[in-house]
mmCIF file of C-alpha atoms in Angstrom:
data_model
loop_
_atom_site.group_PDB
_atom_site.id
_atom_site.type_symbol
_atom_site.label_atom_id
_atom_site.label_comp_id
_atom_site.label_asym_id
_atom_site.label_seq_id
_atom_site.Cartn_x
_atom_site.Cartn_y
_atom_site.Cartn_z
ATOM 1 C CA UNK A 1 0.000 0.000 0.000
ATOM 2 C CA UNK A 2 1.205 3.718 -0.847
ATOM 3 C CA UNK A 3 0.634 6.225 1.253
ATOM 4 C CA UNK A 4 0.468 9.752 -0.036
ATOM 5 C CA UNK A 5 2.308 12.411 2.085
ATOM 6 C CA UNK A 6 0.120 15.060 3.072
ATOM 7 C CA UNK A 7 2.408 17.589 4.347
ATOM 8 C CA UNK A 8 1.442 20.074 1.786
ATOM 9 C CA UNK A 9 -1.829 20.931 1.198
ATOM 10 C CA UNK A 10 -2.291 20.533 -2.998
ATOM 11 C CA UNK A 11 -1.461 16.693 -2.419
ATOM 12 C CA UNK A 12 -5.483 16.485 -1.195
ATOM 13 C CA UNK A 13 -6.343 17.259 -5.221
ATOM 14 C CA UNK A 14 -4.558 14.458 -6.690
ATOM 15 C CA UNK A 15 -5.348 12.068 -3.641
ATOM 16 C CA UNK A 16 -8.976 13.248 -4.730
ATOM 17 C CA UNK A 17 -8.531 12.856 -8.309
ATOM 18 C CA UNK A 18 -7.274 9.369 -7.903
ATOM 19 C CA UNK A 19 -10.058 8.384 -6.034
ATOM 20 C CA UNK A 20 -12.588 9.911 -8.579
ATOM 21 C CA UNK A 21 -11.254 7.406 -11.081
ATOM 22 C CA UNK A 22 -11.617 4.549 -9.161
ATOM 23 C CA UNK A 23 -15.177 4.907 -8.782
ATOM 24 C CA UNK A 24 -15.833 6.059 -12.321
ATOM 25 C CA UNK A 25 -14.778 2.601 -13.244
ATOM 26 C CA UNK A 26 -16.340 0.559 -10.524
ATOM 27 C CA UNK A 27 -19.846 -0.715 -10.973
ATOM 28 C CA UNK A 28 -22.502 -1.411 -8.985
ATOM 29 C CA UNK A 29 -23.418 1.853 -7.675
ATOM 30 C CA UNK A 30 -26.712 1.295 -5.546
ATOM 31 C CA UNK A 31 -29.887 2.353 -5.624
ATOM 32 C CA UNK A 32 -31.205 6.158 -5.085
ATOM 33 C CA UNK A 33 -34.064 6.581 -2.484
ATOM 34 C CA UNK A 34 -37.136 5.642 -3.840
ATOM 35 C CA UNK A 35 -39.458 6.086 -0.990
ATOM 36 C CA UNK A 36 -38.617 9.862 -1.662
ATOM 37 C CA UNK A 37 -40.196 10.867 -4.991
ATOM 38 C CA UNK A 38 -38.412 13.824 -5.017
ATOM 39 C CA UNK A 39 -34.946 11.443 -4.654
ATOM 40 C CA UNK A 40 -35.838 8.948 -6.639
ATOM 41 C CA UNK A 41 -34.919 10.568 -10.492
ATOM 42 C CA UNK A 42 -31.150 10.562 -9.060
ATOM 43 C CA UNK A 43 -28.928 9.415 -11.311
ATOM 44 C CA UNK A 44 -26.857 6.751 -9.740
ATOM 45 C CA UNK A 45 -23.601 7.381 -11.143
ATOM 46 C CA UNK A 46 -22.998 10.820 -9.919
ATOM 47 C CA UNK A 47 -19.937 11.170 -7.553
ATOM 48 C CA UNK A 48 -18.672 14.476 -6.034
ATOM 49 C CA UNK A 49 -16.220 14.930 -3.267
ATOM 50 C CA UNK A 50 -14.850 17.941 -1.607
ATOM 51 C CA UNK A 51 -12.118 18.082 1.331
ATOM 52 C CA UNK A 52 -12.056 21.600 3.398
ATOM 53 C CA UNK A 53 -9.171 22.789 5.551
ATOM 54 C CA UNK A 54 -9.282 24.164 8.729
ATOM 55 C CA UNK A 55 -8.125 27.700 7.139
ATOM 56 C CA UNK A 56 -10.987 27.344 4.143
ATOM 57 C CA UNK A 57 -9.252 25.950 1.497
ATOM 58 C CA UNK A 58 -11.397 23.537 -0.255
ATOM 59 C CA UNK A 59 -10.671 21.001 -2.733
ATOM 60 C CA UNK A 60 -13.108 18.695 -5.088
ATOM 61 C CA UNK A 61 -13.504 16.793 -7.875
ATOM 62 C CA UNK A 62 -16.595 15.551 -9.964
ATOM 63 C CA UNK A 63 -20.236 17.018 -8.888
ATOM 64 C CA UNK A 64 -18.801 18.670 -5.792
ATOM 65 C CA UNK A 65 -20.125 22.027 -6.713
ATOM 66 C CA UNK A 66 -23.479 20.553 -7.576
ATOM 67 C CA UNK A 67 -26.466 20.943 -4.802
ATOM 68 C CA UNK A 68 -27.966 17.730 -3.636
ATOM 69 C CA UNK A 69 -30.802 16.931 -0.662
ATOM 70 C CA UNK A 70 -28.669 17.149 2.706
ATOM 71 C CA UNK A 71 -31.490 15.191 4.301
ATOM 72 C CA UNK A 72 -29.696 13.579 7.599
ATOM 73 C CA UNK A 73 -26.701 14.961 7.617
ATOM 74 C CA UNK A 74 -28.199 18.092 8.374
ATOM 75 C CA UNK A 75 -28.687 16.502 11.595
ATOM 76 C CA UNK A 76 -25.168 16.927 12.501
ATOM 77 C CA UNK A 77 -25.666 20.485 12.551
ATOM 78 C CA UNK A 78 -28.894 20.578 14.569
ATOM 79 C CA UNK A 79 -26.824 18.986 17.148
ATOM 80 C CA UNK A 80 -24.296 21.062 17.515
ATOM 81 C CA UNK A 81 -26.844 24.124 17.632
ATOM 82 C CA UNK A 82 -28.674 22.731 20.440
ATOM 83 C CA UNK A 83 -26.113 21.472 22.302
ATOM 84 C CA UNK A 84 -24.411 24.692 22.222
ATOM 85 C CA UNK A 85 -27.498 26.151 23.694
ATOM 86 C CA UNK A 86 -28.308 23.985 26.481
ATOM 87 C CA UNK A 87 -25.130 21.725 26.967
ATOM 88 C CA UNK A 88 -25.870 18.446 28.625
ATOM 89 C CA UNK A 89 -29.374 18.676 29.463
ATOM 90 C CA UNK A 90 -30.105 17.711 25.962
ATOM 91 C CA UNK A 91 -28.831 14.177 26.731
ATOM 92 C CA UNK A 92 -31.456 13.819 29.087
ATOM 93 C CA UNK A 93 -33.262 13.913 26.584
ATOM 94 C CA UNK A 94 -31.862 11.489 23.799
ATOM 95 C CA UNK A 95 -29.190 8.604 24.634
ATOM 96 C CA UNK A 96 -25.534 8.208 22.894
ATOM 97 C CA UNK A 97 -26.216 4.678 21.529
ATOM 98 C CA UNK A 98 -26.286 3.050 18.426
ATOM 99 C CA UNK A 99 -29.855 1.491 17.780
ATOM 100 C CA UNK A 100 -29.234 -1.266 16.055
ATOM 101 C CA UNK A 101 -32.547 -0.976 13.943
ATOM 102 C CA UNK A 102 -33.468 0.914 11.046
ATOM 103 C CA UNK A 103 -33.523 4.595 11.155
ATOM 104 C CA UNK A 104 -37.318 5.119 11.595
ATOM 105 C CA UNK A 105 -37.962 2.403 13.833
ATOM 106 C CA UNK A 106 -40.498 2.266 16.429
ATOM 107 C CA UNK A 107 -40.018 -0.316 18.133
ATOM 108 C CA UNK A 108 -37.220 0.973 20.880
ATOM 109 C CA UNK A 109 -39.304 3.782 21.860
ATOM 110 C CA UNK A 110 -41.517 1.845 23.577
ATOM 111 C CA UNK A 111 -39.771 -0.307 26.268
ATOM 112 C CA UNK A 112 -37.225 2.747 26.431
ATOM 113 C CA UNK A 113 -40.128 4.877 27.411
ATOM 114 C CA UNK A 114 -39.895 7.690 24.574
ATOM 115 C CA UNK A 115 -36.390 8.697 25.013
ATOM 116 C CA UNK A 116 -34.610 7.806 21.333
ATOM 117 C CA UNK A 117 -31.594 5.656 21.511
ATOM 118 C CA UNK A 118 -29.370 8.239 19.583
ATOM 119 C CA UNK A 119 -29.564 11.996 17.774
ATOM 120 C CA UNK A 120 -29.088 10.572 14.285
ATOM 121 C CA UNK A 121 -31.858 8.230 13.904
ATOM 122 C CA UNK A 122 -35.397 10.069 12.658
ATOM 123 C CA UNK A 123 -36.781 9.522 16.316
ATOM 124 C CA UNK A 124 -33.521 11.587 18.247
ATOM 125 C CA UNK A 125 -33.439 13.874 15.621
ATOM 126 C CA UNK A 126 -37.021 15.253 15.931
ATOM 127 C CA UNK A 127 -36.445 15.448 19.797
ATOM 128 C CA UNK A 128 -33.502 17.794 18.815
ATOM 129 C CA UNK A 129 -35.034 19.646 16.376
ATOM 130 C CA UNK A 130 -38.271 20.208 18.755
ATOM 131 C CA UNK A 131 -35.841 21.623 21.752
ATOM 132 C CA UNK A 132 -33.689 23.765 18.999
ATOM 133 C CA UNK A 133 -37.279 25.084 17.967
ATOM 134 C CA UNK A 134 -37.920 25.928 21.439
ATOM 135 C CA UNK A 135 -34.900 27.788 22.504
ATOM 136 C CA UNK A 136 -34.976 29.584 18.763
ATOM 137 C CA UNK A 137 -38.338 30.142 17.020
ATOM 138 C CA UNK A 138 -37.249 29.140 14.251
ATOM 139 C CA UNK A 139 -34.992 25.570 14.124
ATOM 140 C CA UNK A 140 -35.535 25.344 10.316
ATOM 141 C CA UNK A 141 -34.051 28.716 10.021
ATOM 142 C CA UNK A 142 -31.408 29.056 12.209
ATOM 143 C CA UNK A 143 -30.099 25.843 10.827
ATOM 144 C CA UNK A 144 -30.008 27.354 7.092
ATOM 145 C CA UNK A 145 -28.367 30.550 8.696
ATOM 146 C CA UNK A 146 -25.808 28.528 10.347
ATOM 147 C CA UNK A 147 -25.032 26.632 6.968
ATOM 148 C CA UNK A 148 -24.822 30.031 4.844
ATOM 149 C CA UNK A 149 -22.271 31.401 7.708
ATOM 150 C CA UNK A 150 -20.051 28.713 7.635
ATOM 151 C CA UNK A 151 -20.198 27.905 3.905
ATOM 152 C CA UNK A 152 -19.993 31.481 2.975
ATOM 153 C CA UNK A 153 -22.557 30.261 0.406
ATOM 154 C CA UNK A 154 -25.792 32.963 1.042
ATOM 155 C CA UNK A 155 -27.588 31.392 -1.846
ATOM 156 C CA UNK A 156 -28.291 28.086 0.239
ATOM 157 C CA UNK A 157 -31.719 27.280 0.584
ATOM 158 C CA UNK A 158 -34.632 24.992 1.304
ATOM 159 C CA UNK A 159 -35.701 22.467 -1.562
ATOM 160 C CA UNK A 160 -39.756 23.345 -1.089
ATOM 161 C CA UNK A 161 -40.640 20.514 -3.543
ATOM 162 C CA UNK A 162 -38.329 18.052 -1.226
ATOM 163 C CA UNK A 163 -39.915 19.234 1.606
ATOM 164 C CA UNK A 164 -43.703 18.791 0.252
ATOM 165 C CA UNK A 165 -42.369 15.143 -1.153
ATOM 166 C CA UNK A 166 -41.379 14.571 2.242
ATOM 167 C CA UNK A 167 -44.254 15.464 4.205
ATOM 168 C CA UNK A 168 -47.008 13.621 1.511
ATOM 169 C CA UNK A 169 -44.989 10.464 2.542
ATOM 170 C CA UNK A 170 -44.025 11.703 6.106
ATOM 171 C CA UNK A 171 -46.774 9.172 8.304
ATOM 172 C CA UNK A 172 -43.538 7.252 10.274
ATOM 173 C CA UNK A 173 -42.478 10.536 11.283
ATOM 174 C CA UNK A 174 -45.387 11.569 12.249
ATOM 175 C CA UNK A 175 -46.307 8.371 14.313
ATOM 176 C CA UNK A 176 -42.696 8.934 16.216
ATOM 177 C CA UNK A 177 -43.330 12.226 17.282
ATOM 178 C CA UNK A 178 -46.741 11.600 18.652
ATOM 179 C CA UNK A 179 -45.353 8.851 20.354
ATOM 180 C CA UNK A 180 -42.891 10.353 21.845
ATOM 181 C CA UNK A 181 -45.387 13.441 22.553
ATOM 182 C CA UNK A 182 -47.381 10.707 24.814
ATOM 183 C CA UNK A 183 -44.358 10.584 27.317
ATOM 184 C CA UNK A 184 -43.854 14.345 27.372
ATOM 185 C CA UNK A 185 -40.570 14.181 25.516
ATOM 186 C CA UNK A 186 -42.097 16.746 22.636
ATOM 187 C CA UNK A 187 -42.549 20.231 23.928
ATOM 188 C CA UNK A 188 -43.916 21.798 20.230
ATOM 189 C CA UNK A 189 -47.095 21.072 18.738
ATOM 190 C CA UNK A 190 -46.552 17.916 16.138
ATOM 191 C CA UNK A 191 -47.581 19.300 12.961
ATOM 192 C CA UNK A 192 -45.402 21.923 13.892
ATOM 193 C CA UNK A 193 -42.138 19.955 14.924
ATOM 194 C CA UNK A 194 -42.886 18.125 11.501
ATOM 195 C CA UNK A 195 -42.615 21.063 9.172
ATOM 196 C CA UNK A 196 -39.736 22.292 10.465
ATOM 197 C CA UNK A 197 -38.144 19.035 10.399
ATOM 198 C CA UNK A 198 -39.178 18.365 7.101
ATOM 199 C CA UNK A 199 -37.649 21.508 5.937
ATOM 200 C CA UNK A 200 -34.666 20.723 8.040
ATOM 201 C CA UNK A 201 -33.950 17.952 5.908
ATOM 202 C CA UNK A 202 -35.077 19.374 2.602
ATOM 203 C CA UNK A 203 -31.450 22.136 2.535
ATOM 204 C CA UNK A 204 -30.254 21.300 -0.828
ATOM 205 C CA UNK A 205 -26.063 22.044 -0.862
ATOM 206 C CA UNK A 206 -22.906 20.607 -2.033
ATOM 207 C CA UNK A 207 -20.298 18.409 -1.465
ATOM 208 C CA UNK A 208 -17.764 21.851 -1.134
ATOM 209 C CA UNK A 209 -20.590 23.083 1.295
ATOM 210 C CA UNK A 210 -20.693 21.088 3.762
ATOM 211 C CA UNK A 211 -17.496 20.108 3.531
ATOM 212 C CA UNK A 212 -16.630 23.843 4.836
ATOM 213 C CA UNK A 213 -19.587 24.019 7.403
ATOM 214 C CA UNK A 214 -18.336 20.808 8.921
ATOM 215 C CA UNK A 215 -14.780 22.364 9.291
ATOM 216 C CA UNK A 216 -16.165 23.840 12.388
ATOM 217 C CA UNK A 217 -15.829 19.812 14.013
ATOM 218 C CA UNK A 218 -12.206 19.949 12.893
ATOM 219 C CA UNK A 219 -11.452 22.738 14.652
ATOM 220 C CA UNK A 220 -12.576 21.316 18.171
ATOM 221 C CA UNK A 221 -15.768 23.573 18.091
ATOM 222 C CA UNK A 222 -14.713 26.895 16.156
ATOM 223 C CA UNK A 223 -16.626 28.693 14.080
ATOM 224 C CA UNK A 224 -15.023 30.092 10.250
ATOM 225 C CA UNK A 225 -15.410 33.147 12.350
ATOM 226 C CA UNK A 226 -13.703 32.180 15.326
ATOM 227 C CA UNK A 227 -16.209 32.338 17.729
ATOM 228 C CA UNK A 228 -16.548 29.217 19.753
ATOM 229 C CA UNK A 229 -20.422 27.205 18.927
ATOM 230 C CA UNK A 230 -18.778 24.124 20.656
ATOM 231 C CA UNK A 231 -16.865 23.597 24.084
ATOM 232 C CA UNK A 232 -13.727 21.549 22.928
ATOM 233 C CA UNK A 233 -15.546 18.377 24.684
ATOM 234 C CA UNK A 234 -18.807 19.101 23.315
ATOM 235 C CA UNK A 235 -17.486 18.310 19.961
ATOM 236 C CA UNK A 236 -15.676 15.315 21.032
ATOM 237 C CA UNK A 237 -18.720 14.249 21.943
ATOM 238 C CA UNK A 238 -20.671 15.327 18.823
ATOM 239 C CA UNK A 239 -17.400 13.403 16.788
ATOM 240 C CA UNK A 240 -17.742 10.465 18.669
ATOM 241 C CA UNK A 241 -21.591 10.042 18.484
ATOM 242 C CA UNK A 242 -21.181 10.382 14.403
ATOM 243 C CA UNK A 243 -18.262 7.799 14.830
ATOM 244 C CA UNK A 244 -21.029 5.381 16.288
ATOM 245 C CA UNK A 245 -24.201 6.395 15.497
ATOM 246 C CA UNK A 246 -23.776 8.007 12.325
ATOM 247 C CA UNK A 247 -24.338 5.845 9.722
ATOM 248 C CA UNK A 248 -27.789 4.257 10.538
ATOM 249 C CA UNK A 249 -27.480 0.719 11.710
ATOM 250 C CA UNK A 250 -24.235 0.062 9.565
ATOM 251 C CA UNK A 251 -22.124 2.303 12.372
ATOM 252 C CA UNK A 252 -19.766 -0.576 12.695
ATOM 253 C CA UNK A 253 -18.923 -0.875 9.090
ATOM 254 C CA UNK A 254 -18.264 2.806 8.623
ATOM 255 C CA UNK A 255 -15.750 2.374 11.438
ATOM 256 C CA UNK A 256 -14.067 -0.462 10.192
ATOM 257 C CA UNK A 257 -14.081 1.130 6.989
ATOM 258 C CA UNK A 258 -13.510 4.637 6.970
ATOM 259 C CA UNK A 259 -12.120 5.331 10.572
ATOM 260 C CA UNK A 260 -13.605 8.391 10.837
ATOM 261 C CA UNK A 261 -16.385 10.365 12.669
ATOM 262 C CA UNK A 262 -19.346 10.615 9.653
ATOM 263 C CA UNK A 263 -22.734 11.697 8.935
ATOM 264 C CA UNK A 264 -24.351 9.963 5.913
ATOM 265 C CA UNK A 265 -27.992 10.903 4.566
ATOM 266 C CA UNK A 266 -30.376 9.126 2.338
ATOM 267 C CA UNK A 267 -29.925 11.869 -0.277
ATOM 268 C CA UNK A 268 -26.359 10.312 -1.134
ATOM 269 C CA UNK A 269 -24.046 12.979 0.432
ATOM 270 C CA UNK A 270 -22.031 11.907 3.947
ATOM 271 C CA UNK A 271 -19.917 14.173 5.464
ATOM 272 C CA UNK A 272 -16.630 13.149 7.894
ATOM 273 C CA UNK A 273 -14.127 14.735 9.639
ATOM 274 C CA UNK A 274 -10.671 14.554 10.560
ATOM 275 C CA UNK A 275 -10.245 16.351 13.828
ATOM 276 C CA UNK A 276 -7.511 18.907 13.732
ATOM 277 C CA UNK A 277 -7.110 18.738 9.964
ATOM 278 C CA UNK A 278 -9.605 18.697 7.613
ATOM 279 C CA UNK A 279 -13.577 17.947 6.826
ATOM 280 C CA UNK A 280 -14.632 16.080 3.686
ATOM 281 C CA UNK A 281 -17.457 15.453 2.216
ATOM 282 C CA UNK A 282 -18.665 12.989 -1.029
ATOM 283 C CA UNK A 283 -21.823 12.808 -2.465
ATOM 284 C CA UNK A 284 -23.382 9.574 -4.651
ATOM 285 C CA UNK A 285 -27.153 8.529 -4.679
ATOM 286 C CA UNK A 286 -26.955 5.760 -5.097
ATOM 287 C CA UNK A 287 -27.345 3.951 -1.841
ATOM 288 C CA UNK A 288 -27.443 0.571 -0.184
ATOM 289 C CA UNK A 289 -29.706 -1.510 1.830
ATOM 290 C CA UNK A 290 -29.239 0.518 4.856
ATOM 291 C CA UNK A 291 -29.477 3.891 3.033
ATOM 292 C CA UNK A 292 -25.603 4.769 2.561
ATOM 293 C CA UNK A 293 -23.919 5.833 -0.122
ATOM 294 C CA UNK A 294 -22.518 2.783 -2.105
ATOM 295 C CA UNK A 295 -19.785 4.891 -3.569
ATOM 296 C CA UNK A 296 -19.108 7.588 -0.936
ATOM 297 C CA UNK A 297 -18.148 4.710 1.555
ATOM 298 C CA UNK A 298 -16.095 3.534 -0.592
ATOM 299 C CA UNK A 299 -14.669 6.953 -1.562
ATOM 300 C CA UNK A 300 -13.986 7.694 1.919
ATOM 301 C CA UNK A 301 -12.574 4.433 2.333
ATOM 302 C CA UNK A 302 -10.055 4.667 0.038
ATOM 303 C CA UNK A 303 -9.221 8.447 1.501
ATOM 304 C CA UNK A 304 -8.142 7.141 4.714
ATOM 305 C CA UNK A 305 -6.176 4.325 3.050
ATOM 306 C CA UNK A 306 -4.434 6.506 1.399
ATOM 307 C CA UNK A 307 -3.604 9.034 3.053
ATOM 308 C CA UNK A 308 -3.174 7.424 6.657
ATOM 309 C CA UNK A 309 -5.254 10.097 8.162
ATOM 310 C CA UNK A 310 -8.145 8.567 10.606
ATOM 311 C CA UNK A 311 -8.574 8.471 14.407
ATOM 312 C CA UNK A 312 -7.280 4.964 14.877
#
């Protein structure tokens, strides 16, 4: 195996460029979401990537300057914003675990008595969206202001035909919130929580967009601005639960894999980061059977191979 110094910065593009052509010429690229209509007309074989330095220098290759549905990455960010806010009351809130069971299960929430197993699956993430809604007004929005800030890209925006897609087929969601409403674990009115969830998930951005408004993980909790969203634990902790939680109920994979902390949504991006160094972030619809990117695992596989850089 050859590993690729990366004591200078410009080695990331050919790193990048090598890796592009790998997956141009491997096949069997998934499957885009179909129980999105909006997702489904995807075409399988796109690929973008994008890797953003702590100082803003970004890098990409392929589609990485073409938008794509964020979906559940952008609950990564939600996170962050929350936690932020109210520190470590929110994890009284929703637990640090991997589930083990698909992303919109219902089944733990009822002998765990409405208290999601982690942030990233649909259940935790509507409990943090609800108490970023709360402290805010306006959790839809202050995500998407958050995103423009650290992107630097004003022109981000919500996908409204994503968003209607998502809450014509959004009954699962639904059920989970009212669930978790009947154990007092929902302050907002439902239909409420739900559209600003649904928009949450609708931000349509690319690869060299959230590669720069993840930087802010890299940096141990600092803004592109230099103010401090994070404590220096807080986003250990935020790291770690995207090292084990982040990747829907193939967590253990990813880690085996990829070595990295990651975020993956069922639009095809999923977003990683190397603390101290760098955030990267690939995008590829098609997906497998646990709603990950078929090539943007493999992408970011082949990063950390060969380049050396991962936590482990």
């Amino acid at each position: 195996m050859v590993i690729m110094s990366m004591s200078s910065s410009p080695a990331f593009l050919p790193v990048l460029e090598r890796i592009a052509d790998e997956i141009e010429r491997t096949p069997g690229r998934g499957r885009p979401a179909d129980y999105i209509p909006a997702l489904a007309a995807c075409d399988p074989r796109s690929f973008g990537m994008a890797v953003a330095e702590l100082d803003g220098t970004v890098y990409g290759v392929g589609d990485w300057r073409q938008p794509f549905s964020t979906q559940s990455i952008t609950k990564v960010f939600t996170l962050a914003l929350d936690l932020g806010r109210e520190g470590d009351e929110l994890w009284e809130h929703v637990g640090r675990e991997p589930s083990g069971n698909p992303f919109n299960s219902l089944v733990q929430l009822e002998y765990e008595n409405g208290i999601p197993r982690n942030p990233f699956i649909n259940a935790g993430a509507l409990v943090v969206t609800d108490r970023l809604q709360t402290r805010s007004g306006d959790a839809a929005g202050e995500l998407l202001a958050f995103l423009r800030a650290e992107s630097g890209n004003t022109g981000l925006d919500f996908d409204k035909g994503v968003a209607a897609s998502e809450s014509q087929h959004g009954d699962r969601n639904a059920a989970l919130a009212h669930f978790m409403a009947s154990y007092g674990n929902i302050d907002n009115e439902v239909p409420v929580l739900l559209d600003q969830y649904f928009r949450q998930c609708s931000v349509a951005a690319s690869c060299a967009d959230l590669a720069l408004a993840t930087t802010f993980l890299a940096r141990h909790g600092i803004r592109a601005d230099g103010s401090r969203l994070l404590t220096r634990s807080q986003a250990k902790q935020v790291n770690a639960v995207m090292l084990t939680c982040g990747t829907y109920d193939a967590a253990g994979d990813f880690a085996y894999r990829v070595g990295l902390p990651g975020k993956s949504g069922v639009g095809g991006g999923i977003i990683a980061v190397v603390p101290g160094r760098c955030a990267i972030c690939v995008w590829s619809p098609g997906l497998d059977e646990r709603g990950n990117s078929v090539a943007g695992v493999a992408a970011l596989d082949r990063f950390t191979t060969l380049t050396g850089l991962s936590v482990f």
